[in-house]
Amino acid sequence: MSKKIVILGAGYAGLRALHELQKEAADIEITLVDRNEYHYEATDLHEVAAGTQKSERIIYPIRDVVKNSCTTFIQGTVSAIDTEQQLVKLADGKTLSYDYLVVALGFESESFGIPGVDEYSLQMVDVDTAEKIYQHIEEQMKNYKEMQDENALKIIVCGAGFTGIELLGALTDGKKKLAEAAGVDSEKIRLYCVEAVTRLLPMFSEKLSDYGINKLKDWGVEFLTGKPIKEIKEGSVVYLDDKENNTLKELHGGTIIWTTGVSGSHVIGASGFEEKRGRVMVNPDLTYPGRDNVYIIGDCSAVMDEESQRPYPTTAQISLKMGECAGKNIKAQLRGKSTQPFTFHSLGSVCSIGNTHAFGEVGKMEIKGYPASFVKKAIMDRSLFETGGVKEVLAKGRFDFYH
Ligand code: NAD
């Protein structure tokens, strides 16, 4: 009898696992579930939010990568997983049974319980929320034309992690267009970043992260570092200005974007998995402890890096590699062979600051400026290739290397 494999989520991890499993000649029935009918490049959301890229450029139909001979795609929202009964529950009441399960449900924005975050700031977690950010900014520019309130021209990014910095880079690229919409000079568009710590982007050397931050400063971004955010109010960010005296200050702005970190999908907690911020500490082969037919991969998964003795970070590159590993391990199990532990050797990490600038590391080499931006685009095209193949790279790839 054929084995049923259910994959939850068509992001980097889920689609990479699908790709691996669809190569299997054995008798398998795969069901892929995602709430959208399209896959999106999560690493490019900041460009949609800043209006420098149309969402159509960062999505492709999931059906493009589904092999109908072995896979059924269901557009649906997962509400819970029951590993005891081997069932997945969908929001529309449907249930799916499985022999093997791959949980790749991705990330959600983390508010850390800070008051006002959900009500008064904008999140950037998927295509819809990224589009909403840009629509909101456009509205603020129109508001300025009517009301002449300078706050409408102020955009505040909360958090200077990878996401916040890449977003600020894209916003500096988009400033000219925004200024035209508001009928002002582009230096009147004010970009702020409020960040709790002073040592930014600790995955890079201090010299390299200073390079990136100083570039953004040169382009007009105002950084408030060492200022933990305590509350978001309608139209303002309240931060701790002086730790010793416990004094708070307020920064006003018409657009407030929350990028202070992520957690794994809430479905993980709702399903009773042992988790922390939606992430599950999995076995070295990516299975859930005590359930060798349940793989948890991507942003919902925490797997220990033996070298650093810390869990691997959540990145697209690691999600892709986890998808490949889970797919291979299920194939091994189907053949009665043993599974292999997850291993990862980073190709490097590059942070974009706009379309033609970036900084980062490739192997042990530090790169910056335009060459780094070239490498960044090559990394993005590679991710696209690993889930979508040649067709999607030709349609959506970044070949505008020369500016
Ligand atoms: P992050 O956790 O990397 O950064 C969040 C930042 O917000 C930190 O600098 C933190 O100090 C700050 N912060 C947290 N609470 C705060 C508060 N109350 N007030 C002010 N500042 C606060 O989160 P992220 O940038 O959303 O990234 C999430 C994950 O995705 C990371 O692992 C990141 O490396 C990864 N990522 C990778 C890429 C890439 O490789 N191209 C791009 C984006 C994100």
CSV table of C-alpha atoms and ligand atoms in Angstrom, one decimal:
chain,number,residue,atom,x,y,z
A,1,MET,CA,0.0,0.0,0.0
A,2,SER,CA,1.3,3.5,-0.8
A,3,LYS,CA,2.6,5.6,2.0
A,4,LYS,CA,0.9,9.0,2.7
A,5,ILE,CA,3.3,11.9,3.2
A,6,VAL,CA,1.8,15.3,4.2
A,7,ILE,CA,3.8,18.5,3.9
A,8,LEU,CA,2.5,21.5,5.8
A,9,GLY,CA,3.7,24.8,4.3
A,10,ALA,CA,5.0,25.7,0.9
A,11,GLY,CA,7.8,28.0,1.9
A,12,TYR,CA,11.5,27.4,1.4
A,13,ALA,CA,11.6,24.3,3.7
A,14,GLY,CA,8.4,22.7,2.6
A,15,LEU,CA,9.0,23.1,-1.1
A,16,ARG,CA,12.5,21.9,-0.9
A,17,ALA,CA,11.3,18.7,0.9
A,18,LEU,CA,8.6,18.3,-1.8
A,19,HIS,CA,11.2,18.6,-4.5
A,20,GLU,CA,13.3,15.8,-2.8
A,21,LEU,CA,10.3,13.5,-2.3
A,22,GLN,CA,8.9,14.0,-5.8
A,23,LYS,CA,12.1,12.4,-7.1
A,24,GLU,CA,11.1,9.2,-5.2
A,25,ALA,CA,10.1,6.3,-7.5
A,26,ALA,CA,8.5,4.3,-4.7
A,27,ASP,CA,4.7,4.2,-4.2
A,28,ILE,CA,4.0,7.4,-2.3
A,29,GLU,CA,1.1,9.9,-2.1
A,30,ILE,CA,2.1,13.4,-1.2
A,31,THR,CA,-0.3,16.0,0.0
A,32,LEU,CA,1.0,19.6,0.2
A,33,VAL,CA,-1.0,22.1,2.2
A,34,ASP,CA,-0.6,25.9,2.2
A,35,ARG,CA,-3.0,28.8,2.9
A,36,ASN,CA,-1.9,30.5,-0.3
A,37,GLU,CA,-2.0,29.3,-3.8
A,38,TYR,CA,1.5,30.8,-4.3
A,39,HIS,CA,5.0,30.5,-2.9
A,40,TYR,CA,6.7,33.7,-1.9
A,41,GLU,CA,10.3,34.6,-1.5
A,42,ALA,CA,10.2,35.6,2.2
A,43,THR,CA,13.7,37.2,1.9
A,44,ASP,CA,12.3,39.8,-0.6
A,45,LEU,CA,9.3,41.0,1.5
A,46,HIS,CA,11.1,44.2,2.5
A,47,GLU,CA,11.2,45.3,-1.1
A,48,VAL,CA,7.4,44.9,-1.5
A,49,ALA,CA,6.9,46.8,1.8
A,50,ALA,CA,9.2,49.7,0.5
A,51,GLY,CA,7.5,49.7,-2.9
A,52,THR,CA,10.7,49.0,-4.7
A,53,GLN,CA,9.4,45.6,-6.0
A,54,LYS,CA,5.9,44.5,-7.1
A,55,SER,CA,4.6,41.4,-5.2
A,56,GLU,CA,4.2,39.6,-8.5
A,57,ARG,CA,8.0,39.5,-8.9
A,58,ILE,CA,8.5,37.6,-5.6
A,59,ILE,CA,5.7,35.0,-6.0
A,60,TYR,CA,5.0,32.0,-8.2
A,61,PRO,CA,2.1,29.5,-8.3
A,62,ILE,CA,2.6,26.4,-6.1
A,63,ARG,CA,1.0,24.3,-8.9
A,64,ASP,CA,4.1,25.1,-11.1
A,65,VAL,CA,6.2,22.8,-8.9
A,66,VAL,CA,3.6,20.1,-8.1
A,67,LYS,CA,4.0,16.8,-9.9
A,68,ASN,CA,0.4,15.7,-10.4
A,69,SER,CA,1.4,12.0,-10.7
A,70,CYS,CA,2.3,11.8,-7.0
A,71,THR,CA,1.2,15.1,-5.3
A,72,THR,CA,-2.1,16.8,-4.4
A,73,PHE,CA,-2.0,20.4,-3.5
A,74,ILE,CA,-4.6,21.6,-1.0
A,75,GLN,CA,-5.1,25.4,-0.4
A,76,GLY,CA,-6.1,25.5,3.2
A,77,THR,CA,-5.1,26.7,6.7
A,78,VAL,CA,-3.7,24.3,9.2
A,79,SER,CA,-5.3,24.7,12.6
A,80,ALA,CA,-3.8,21.8,14.6
A,81,ILE,CA,-1.7,18.6,14.4
A,82,ASP,CA,-2.4,15.4,16.4
A,83,THR,CA,0.7,13.3,16.3
A,84,GLU,CA,-1.0,10.6,18.5
A,85,GLN,CA,-3.8,10.0,15.9
A,86,GLN,CA,-1.5,11.0,13.0
A,87,LEU,CA,-4.0,13.6,11.8
A,88,VAL,CA,-3.8,17.2,10.6
A,89,LYS,CA,-6.8,19.5,11.1
A,90,LEU,CA,-7.6,22.2,8.7
A,91,ALA,CA,-9.6,25.4,9.5
A,92,ASP,CA,-12.4,24.4,7.2
A,93,GLY,CA,-13.0,21.2,9.2
A,94,LYS,CA,-11.2,18.8,6.9
A,95,THR,CA,-8.7,16.3,8.4
A,96,LEU,CA,-5.8,14.6,6.7
A,97,SER,CA,-4.2,11.4,7.9
A,98,TYR,CA,-0.5,10.7,7.3
A,99,ASP,CA,2.2,8.1,7.6
A,100,TYR,CA,4.9,10.7,7.5
A,101,LEU,CA,4.5,14.4,8.3
A,102,VAL,CA,6.7,17.4,7.4
A,103,VAL,CA,5.9,20.5,9.4
A,104,ALA,CA,7.2,23.6,7.7
A,105,LEU,CA,4.7,26.3,8.7
A,106,GLY,CA,7.2,29.2,8.9
A,107,PHE,CA,7.4,32.3,11.1
A,108,GLU,CA,5.2,34.9,12.7
A,109,SER,CA,6.1,38.3,14.1
A,110,GLU,CA,7.0,38.3,17.8
A,111,SER,CA,5.7,41.2,19.9
A,112,PHE,CA,7.3,40.0,23.2
A,113,GLY,CA,4.1,41.1,24.9
A,114,ILE,CA,5.0,44.8,24.4
A,115,PRO,CA,1.7,46.9,24.7
A,116,GLY,CA,0.3,48.4,21.5
A,117,VAL,CA,2.4,46.4,19.1
A,118,ASP,CA,-0.5,44.4,17.5
A,119,GLU,CA,-2.8,47.5,17.5
A,120,TYR,CA,-0.5,50.3,16.3
A,121,SER,CA,2.4,48.9,14.4
A,122,LEU,CA,2.6,47.2,11.0
A,123,GLN,CA,4.1,43.7,10.7
A,124,MET,CA,5.9,42.3,7.7
A,125,VAL,CA,5.4,38.6,7.7
A,126,ASP,CA,3.9,37.7,4.3
A,127,VAL,CA,2.9,39.2,1.0
A,128,ASP,CA,-0.4,40.7,2.3
A,129,THR,CA,1.3,42.4,5.3
A,130,ALA,CA,4.2,43.7,3.1
A,131,GLU,CA,1.7,45.2,0.6
A,132,LYS,CA,-0.3,46.8,3.5
A,133,ILE,CA,2.9,48.5,4.7
A,134,TYR,CA,3.4,50.1,1.3
A,135,GLN,CA,-0.3,51.1,0.9
A,136,HIS,CA,-0.1,52.7,4.4
A,137,ILE,CA,3.1,54.6,3.5
A,138,GLU,CA,1.5,55.8,0.2
A,139,GLU,CA,-1.6,57.0,2.2
A,140,GLN,CA,0.7,58.9,4.6
A,141,MET,CA,2.3,60.7,1.6
A,142,LYS,CA,-1.1,61.7,0.4
A,143,ASN,CA,-2.1,62.8,3.9
A,144,TYR,CA,0.9,65.0,4.0
A,145,LYS,CA,-0.1,66.7,0.8
A,146,GLU,CA,-3.5,67.5,2.3
A,147,MET,CA,-2.6,68.2,6.0
A,148,GLN,CA,1.1,69.2,5.8
A,149,ASP,CA,1.7,67.2,9.0
A,150,GLU,CA,5.5,66.4,9.1
A,151,ASN,CA,4.8,63.2,11.1
A,152,ALA,CA,3.2,61.7,7.9
A,153,LEU,CA,6.6,61.8,6.3
A,154,LYS,CA,8.3,59.9,9.2
A,155,ILE,CA,8.8,56.1,8.9
A,156,ILE,CA,10.0,54.3,12.0
A,157,VAL,CA,11.5,50.8,11.8
A,158,CYS,CA,11.5,49.0,15.2
A,159,GLY,CA,14.5,46.7,15.5
A,160,ALA,CA,17.8,46.7,13.6
A,161,GLY,CA,18.1,43.0,12.9
A,162,PHE,CA,18.6,41.6,9.4
A,163,THR,CA,15.0,42.3,8.5
A,164,GLY,CA,15.0,45.9,9.8
A,165,ILE,CA,18.3,46.8,8.1
A,166,GLU,CA,17.3,45.3,4.8
A,167,LEU,CA,14.0,47.2,5.0
A,168,LEU,CA,15.7,50.5,5.8
A,169,GLY,CA,18.0,49.9,2.8
A,170,ALA,CA,15.0,49.4,0.5
A,171,LEU,CA,13.2,52.4,2.0
A,172,THR,CA,16.2,54.6,1.1
A,173,ASP,CA,15.9,53.3,-2.5
A,174,GLY,CA,12.2,54.1,-2.4
A,175,LYS,CA,12.5,57.6,-0.9
A,176,LYS,CA,12.5,59.5,-4.2
A,177,LYS,CA,9.2,57.9,-5.3
A,178,LEU,CA,7.6,58.6,-1.9
A,179,ALA,CA,8.8,62.2,-2.0
A,180,GLU,CA,7.2,62.7,-5.4
A,181,ALA,CA,3.9,61.4,-4.1
A,182,ALA,CA,4.1,63.8,-1.1
A,183,GLY,CA,5.2,66.7,-3.3
A,184,VAL,CA,8.4,67.3,-1.2
A,185,ASP,CA,12.2,66.9,-1.6
A,186,SER,CA,13.4,63.4,-0.7
A,187,GLU,CA,15.4,64.6,2.4
A,188,LYS,CA,12.0,65.5,3.9
A,189,ILE,CA,11.2,61.8,4.1
A,190,ARG,CA,12.6,60.9,7.5
A,191,LEU,CA,13.7,57.3,8.2
A,192,TYR,CA,14.3,56.2,11.9
A,193,CYS,CA,15.4,52.9,13.5
A,194,VAL,CA,14.8,52.3,17.2
A,195,GLU,CA,16.9,49.4,18.5
A,196,ALA,CA,17.4,48.0,22.0
A,197,VAL,CA,21.1,47.1,21.8
A,198,THR,CA,24.2,49.1,20.6
A,199,ARG,CA,26.2,46.3,18.9
A,200,LEU,CA,24.2,45.7,15.7
A,201,LEU,CA,24.2,42.6,13.5
A,202,PRO,CA,26.4,40.6,15.8
A,203,MET,CA,26.8,37.8,13.2
A,204,PHE,CA,29.2,40.1,11.4
A,205,SER,CA,32.5,41.7,12.6
A,206,GLU,CA,32.0,45.1,14.2
A,207,LYS,CA,33.9,46.7,11.3
A,208,LEU,CA,31.6,45.1,8.7
A,209,SER,CA,28.3,45.9,10.5
A,210,ASP,CA,29.6,49.5,11.1
A,211,TYR,CA,30.1,49.8,7.4
A,212,GLY,CA,26.5,48.9,6.6
A,213,ILE,CA,25.1,51.1,9.4
A,214,ASN,CA,27.2,54.0,8.4
A,215,LYS,CA,26.1,53.7,4.8
A,216,LEU,CA,22.5,53.9,5.9
A,217,LYS,CA,23.3,56.9,8.1
A,218,ASP,CA,25.0,58.6,5.2
A,219,TRP,CA,21.8,58.1,3.2
A,220,GLY,CA,19.8,59.8,6.0
A,221,VAL,CA,18.7,57.0,8.3
A,222,GLU,CA,18.6,58.1,12.0
A,223,PHE,CA,19.5,55.4,14.4
A,224,LEU,CA,18.4,55.4,18.1
A,225,THR,CA,20.4,52.5,19.5
A,226,GLY,CA,20.5,51.2,23.1
A,227,LYS,CA,16.8,52.3,23.3
A,228,PRO,CA,14.5,49.3,24.2
A,229,ILE,CA,10.9,49.9,23.0
A,230,LYS,CA,8.4,49.8,25.9
A,231,GLU,CA,5.2,50.6,24.1
A,232,ILE,CA,3.7,51.5,20.8
A,233,LYS,CA,0.9,54.1,20.8
A,234,GLU,CA,-1.1,55.3,17.9
A,235,GLY,CA,1.4,57.3,15.9
A,236,SER,CA,4.3,57.0,18.3
A,237,VAL,CA,7.0,54.7,19.7
A,238,VAL,CA,7.8,54.9,23.4
A,239,TYR,CA,11.3,53.8,24.3
A,240,LEU,CA,13.6,53.8,27.4
A,241,ASP,CA,15.9,56.7,26.8
A,242,ASP,CA,17.9,56.5,30.0
A,243,LYS,CA,18.2,53.2,31.9
A,244,GLU,CA,19.6,54.7,35.1
A,245,ASN,CA,16.9,57.3,35.5
A,246,ASN,CA,14.3,55.1,33.9
A,247,THR,CA,13.2,58.0,31.6
A,248,LEU,CA,11.0,57.3,28.6
A,249,LYS,CA,10.8,59.2,25.4
A,250,GLU,CA,8.4,59.2,22.5
A,251,LEU,CA,9.2,59.3,18.8
A,252,HIS,CA,6.3,60.3,16.6
A,253,GLY,CA,5.8,59.0,13.1
A,254,GLY,CA,3.0,58.2,10.7
A,255,THR,CA,4.3,54.7,9.8
A,256,ILE,CA,5.6,52.3,12.5
A,257,ILE,CA,7.0,48.9,11.3
A,258,TRP,CA,7.7,46.1,13.8
A,259,THR,CA,10.7,44.0,12.9
A,260,THR,CA,12.1,43.0,16.3
A,261,GLY,CA,12.2,39.3,15.8
A,262,VAL,CA,10.2,36.2,14.9
A,263,SER,CA,8.7,33.1,16.4
A,264,GLY,CA,7.6,29.9,14.7
A,265,SER,CA,3.9,29.3,13.7
A,266,HIS,CA,1.4,29.4,16.5
A,267,VAL,CA,0.1,26.0,15.3
A,268,ILE,CA,3.1,24.5,17.0
A,269,GLY,CA,2.0,25.6,20.5
A,270,ALA,CA,-1.7,25.0,19.7
A,271,SER,CA,-0.8,21.4,18.8
A,272,GLY,CA,0.9,20.6,22.1
A,273,PHE,CA,4.5,20.3,20.8
A,274,GLU,CA,7.1,21.1,23.4
A,275,GLU,CA,8.2,24.5,22.1
A,276,LYS,CA,9.7,27.8,22.9
A,277,ARG,CA,8.4,30.8,20.9
A,278,GLY,CA,6.9,28.4,18.3
A,279,ARG,CA,10.2,26.5,17.8
A,280,VAL,CA,10.7,22.9,18.7
A,281,MET,CA,14.1,21.4,19.6
A,282,VAL,CA,14.3,18.5,17.2
A,283,ASN,CA,16.5,15.4,17.0
A,284,PRO,CA,19.7,15.7,14.9
A,285,ASP,CA,17.8,14.0,12.0
A,286,LEU,CA,15.0,16.7,12.3
A,287,THR,CA,12.4,14.4,13.7
A,288,TYR,CA,10.3,15.3,16.8
A,289,PRO,CA,11.6,13.5,19.9
A,290,GLY,CA,9.4,10.3,20.3
A,291,ARG,CA,7.9,10.5,16.8
A,292,ASP,CA,10.2,9.3,14.1
A,293,ASN,CA,7.6,10.0,11.4
A,294,VAL,CA,7.2,13.7,12.2
A,295,TYR,CA,9.8,16.2,10.8
A,296,ILE,CA,9.8,19.8,12.0
A,297,ILE,CA,11.8,22.1,9.7
A,298,GLY,CA,12.4,25.7,8.8
A,299,ASP,CA,11.5,28.5,11.2
A,300,CYS,CA,9.4,26.2,13.5
A,301,SER,CA,12.5,24.1,14.2
A,302,ALA,CA,15.5,24.5,16.4
A,303,VAL,CA,18.4,22.1,15.7
A,304,MET,CA,21.6,22.2,17.6
A,305,ASP,CA,24.8,23.3,15.8
A,306,GLU,CA,27.4,21.0,17.3
A,307,GLU,CA,30.2,23.5,16.5
A,308,SER,CA,28.7,26.6,18.3
A,309,GLN,CA,26.6,24.5,20.7
A,310,ARG,CA,23.7,26.8,19.9
A,311,PRO,CA,20.6,26.2,17.7
A,312,TYR,CA,21.1,27.2,14.1
A,313,PRO,CA,19.5,30.6,13.3
A,314,THR,CA,16.4,30.9,11.1
A,315,THR,CA,17.5,31.7,7.6
A,316,ALA,CA,16.3,30.8,4.1
A,317,GLN,CA,19.5,28.9,3.4
A,318,ILE,CA,19.1,26.8,6.5
A,319,SER,CA,15.4,26.1,5.8
A,320,LEU,CA,16.3,24.9,2.3
A,321,LYS,CA,18.9,22.6,3.6
A,322,MET,CA,16.5,21.3,6.3
A,323,GLY,CA,13.9,20.6,3.6
A,324,GLU,CA,16.4,18.6,1.6
A,325,CYS,CA,17.5,16.6,4.7
A,326,ALA,CA,13.9,15.8,5.8
A,327,GLY,CA,13.0,14.7,2.3
A,328,LYS,CA,16.1,12.4,2.1
A,329,ASN,CA,15.5,11.0,5.5
A,330,ILE,CA,11.9,10.1,4.7
A,331,LYS,CA,13.1,8.4,1.5
A,332,ALA,CA,15.7,6.4,3.6
A,333,GLN,CA,12.9,5.4,6.1
A,334,LEU,CA,10.7,4.2,3.2
A,335,ARG,CA,13.6,1.9,2.1
A,336,GLY,CA,14.2,0.7,5.6
A,337,LYS,CA,17.5,2.6,5.9
A,338,SER,CA,18.7,4.8,8.8
A,339,THR,CA,18.2,8.5,8.7
A,340,GLN,CA,21.2,11.0,8.6
A,341,PRO,CA,21.8,14.0,10.9
A,342,PHE,CA,21.3,17.5,9.6
A,343,THR,CA,24.5,19.2,8.7
A,344,PHE,CA,25.0,22.7,7.4
A,345,HIS,CA,27.9,24.6,6.0
A,346,SER,CA,27.1,28.2,5.3
A,347,LEU,CA,27.9,29.6,1.9
A,348,GLY,CA,28.0,33.0,3.6
A,349,SER,CA,25.5,35.6,4.7
A,350,VAL,CA,24.9,38.9,2.9
A,351,CYS,CA,22.7,41.8,4.1
A,352,SER,CA,21.3,44.0,1.3
A,353,ILE,CA,21.0,47.8,1.8
A,354,GLY,CA,19.1,48.7,-1.3
A,355,ASN,CA,19.3,47.2,-4.7
A,356,THR,CA,22.9,47.9,-5.5
A,357,HIS,CA,24.6,47.8,-2.1
A,358,ALA,CA,25.1,45.1,0.4
A,359,PHE,CA,27.7,43.8,3.0
A,360,GLY,CA,28.4,40.3,4.4
A,361,GLU,CA,30.6,37.3,4.4
A,362,VAL,CA,31.3,34.6,1.8
A,363,GLY,CA,33.3,31.9,3.5
A,364,LYS,CA,35.8,33.8,5.6
A,365,MET,CA,35.9,36.7,3.2
A,366,GLU,CA,34.2,40.0,4.0
A,367,ILE,CA,32.5,41.7,1.1
A,368,LYS,CA,30.8,45.0,0.7
A,369,GLY,CA,29.3,47.6,-1.7
A,370,TYR,CA,28.3,46.7,-5.2
A,371,PRO,CA,30.2,43.3,-5.4
A,372,ALA,CA,28.3,42.2,-2.3
A,373,SER,CA,25.0,43.2,-3.9
A,374,PHE,CA,26.0,41.0,-6.9
A,375,VAL,CA,26.6,38.0,-4.5
A,376,LYS,CA,23.3,38.7,-2.7
A,377,LYS,CA,21.4,38.4,-6.0
A,378,ALA,CA,23.2,35.2,-6.9
A,379,ILE,CA,22.2,33.8,-3.4
A,380,MET,CA,18.6,34.8,-4.0
A,381,ASP,CA,18.5,33.2,-7.5
A,382,ARG,CA,19.9,30.0,-6.0
A,383,SER,CA,17.1,29.9,-3.4
A,384,LEU,CA,14.6,30.4,-6.2
A,385,PHE,CA,16.2,27.6,-8.2
A,386,GLU,CA,16.1,25.2,-5.2
A,387,THR,CA,12.3,25.5,-4.8
A,388,GLY,CA,11.1,26.6,-8.2
A,389,GLY,CA,13.7,25.2,-10.7
A,390,VAL,CA,14.9,26.8,-13.9
A,391,LYS,CA,11.5,28.0,-15.0
A,392,GLU,CA,11.0,30.3,-12.0
A,393,VAL,CA,14.6,31.5,-12.1
A,394,LEU,CA,14.1,32.5,-15.7
A,395,ALA,CA,10.8,34.2,-14.9
A,396,LYS,CA,11.6,35.9,-11.5
A,397,GLY,CA,15.4,35.7,-11.1
A,398,ARG,CA,17.6,38.8,-10.6
A,399,PHE,CA,19.8,39.3,-13.6
A,400,ASP,CA,20.0,43.0,-13.4
A,401,PHE,CA,23.6,42.7,-12.0
A,402,TYR,CA,25.0,45.7,-13.9
A,403,HIS,CA,23.8,49.1,-12.8
B,1,NAD,P1,16.4,39.5,14.8
B,1,NAD,O1,16.0,38.8,16.1
B,1,NAD,O2,17.5,39.1,14.1
B,1,NAD,O3,16.6,41.1,15.1
B,1,NAD,C1,15.6,41.8,15.9
B,1,NAD,C2,16.3,43.1,16.4
B,1,NAD,O4,15.3,43.8,17.2
B,1,NAD,C3,17.5,42.8,17.3
B,1,NAD,O5,18.5,43.7,17.0
B,1,NAD,C4,16.9,43.2,18.7
B,1,NAD,O6,17.9,43.7,19.6
B,1,NAD,C5,15.9,44.2,18.4
B,1,NAD,N1,14.8,44.3,19.4
B,1,NAD,C6,14.2,43.3,20.0
B,1,NAD,N2,13.3,43.7,20.9
B,1,NAD,C7,13.4,45.1,20.9
B,1,NAD,C8,12.7,46.1,21.6
B,1,NAD,N3,11.8,45.9,22.5
B,1,NAD,N4,13.1,47.4,21.3
B,1,NAD,C9,14.0,47.7,20.4
B,1,NAD,N5,14.7,46.7,19.7
B,1,NAD,C10,14.3,45.4,19.9
B,1,NAD,O7,15.0,39.5,14.0
B,1,NAD,P2,14.8,39.7,12.4
B,1,NAD,O8,15.6,40.8,11.9
B,1,NAD,O9,13.3,39.8,12.2
B,1,NAD,O10,15.3,38.3,11.8
B,1,NAD,C11,14.7,37.1,12.1
B,1,NAD,C12,15.5,35.9,11.7
B,1,NAD,O11,15.5,35.9,10.2
B,1,NAD,C13,17.0,36.1,12.1
B,1,NAD,O12,17.5,34.8,12.4
B,1,NAD,C14,17.6,36.7,10.9
B,1,NAD,O13,19.0,36.4,10.8
B,1,NAD,C15,16.8,36.0,9.8
B,1,NAD,N6,16.9,36.8,8.5
B,1,NAD,C16,17.8,36.5,7.6
B,1,NAD,C17,17.9,37.2,6.5
B,1,NAD,C18,18.9,36.8,5.5
B,1,NAD,O14,19.7,35.9,5.7
B,1,NAD,N7,19.0,37.5,4.3
B,1,NAD,C19,17.0,38.3,6.2
B,1,NAD,C20,16.1,38.6,7.2
B,1,NAD,C21,16.0,37.8,8.4
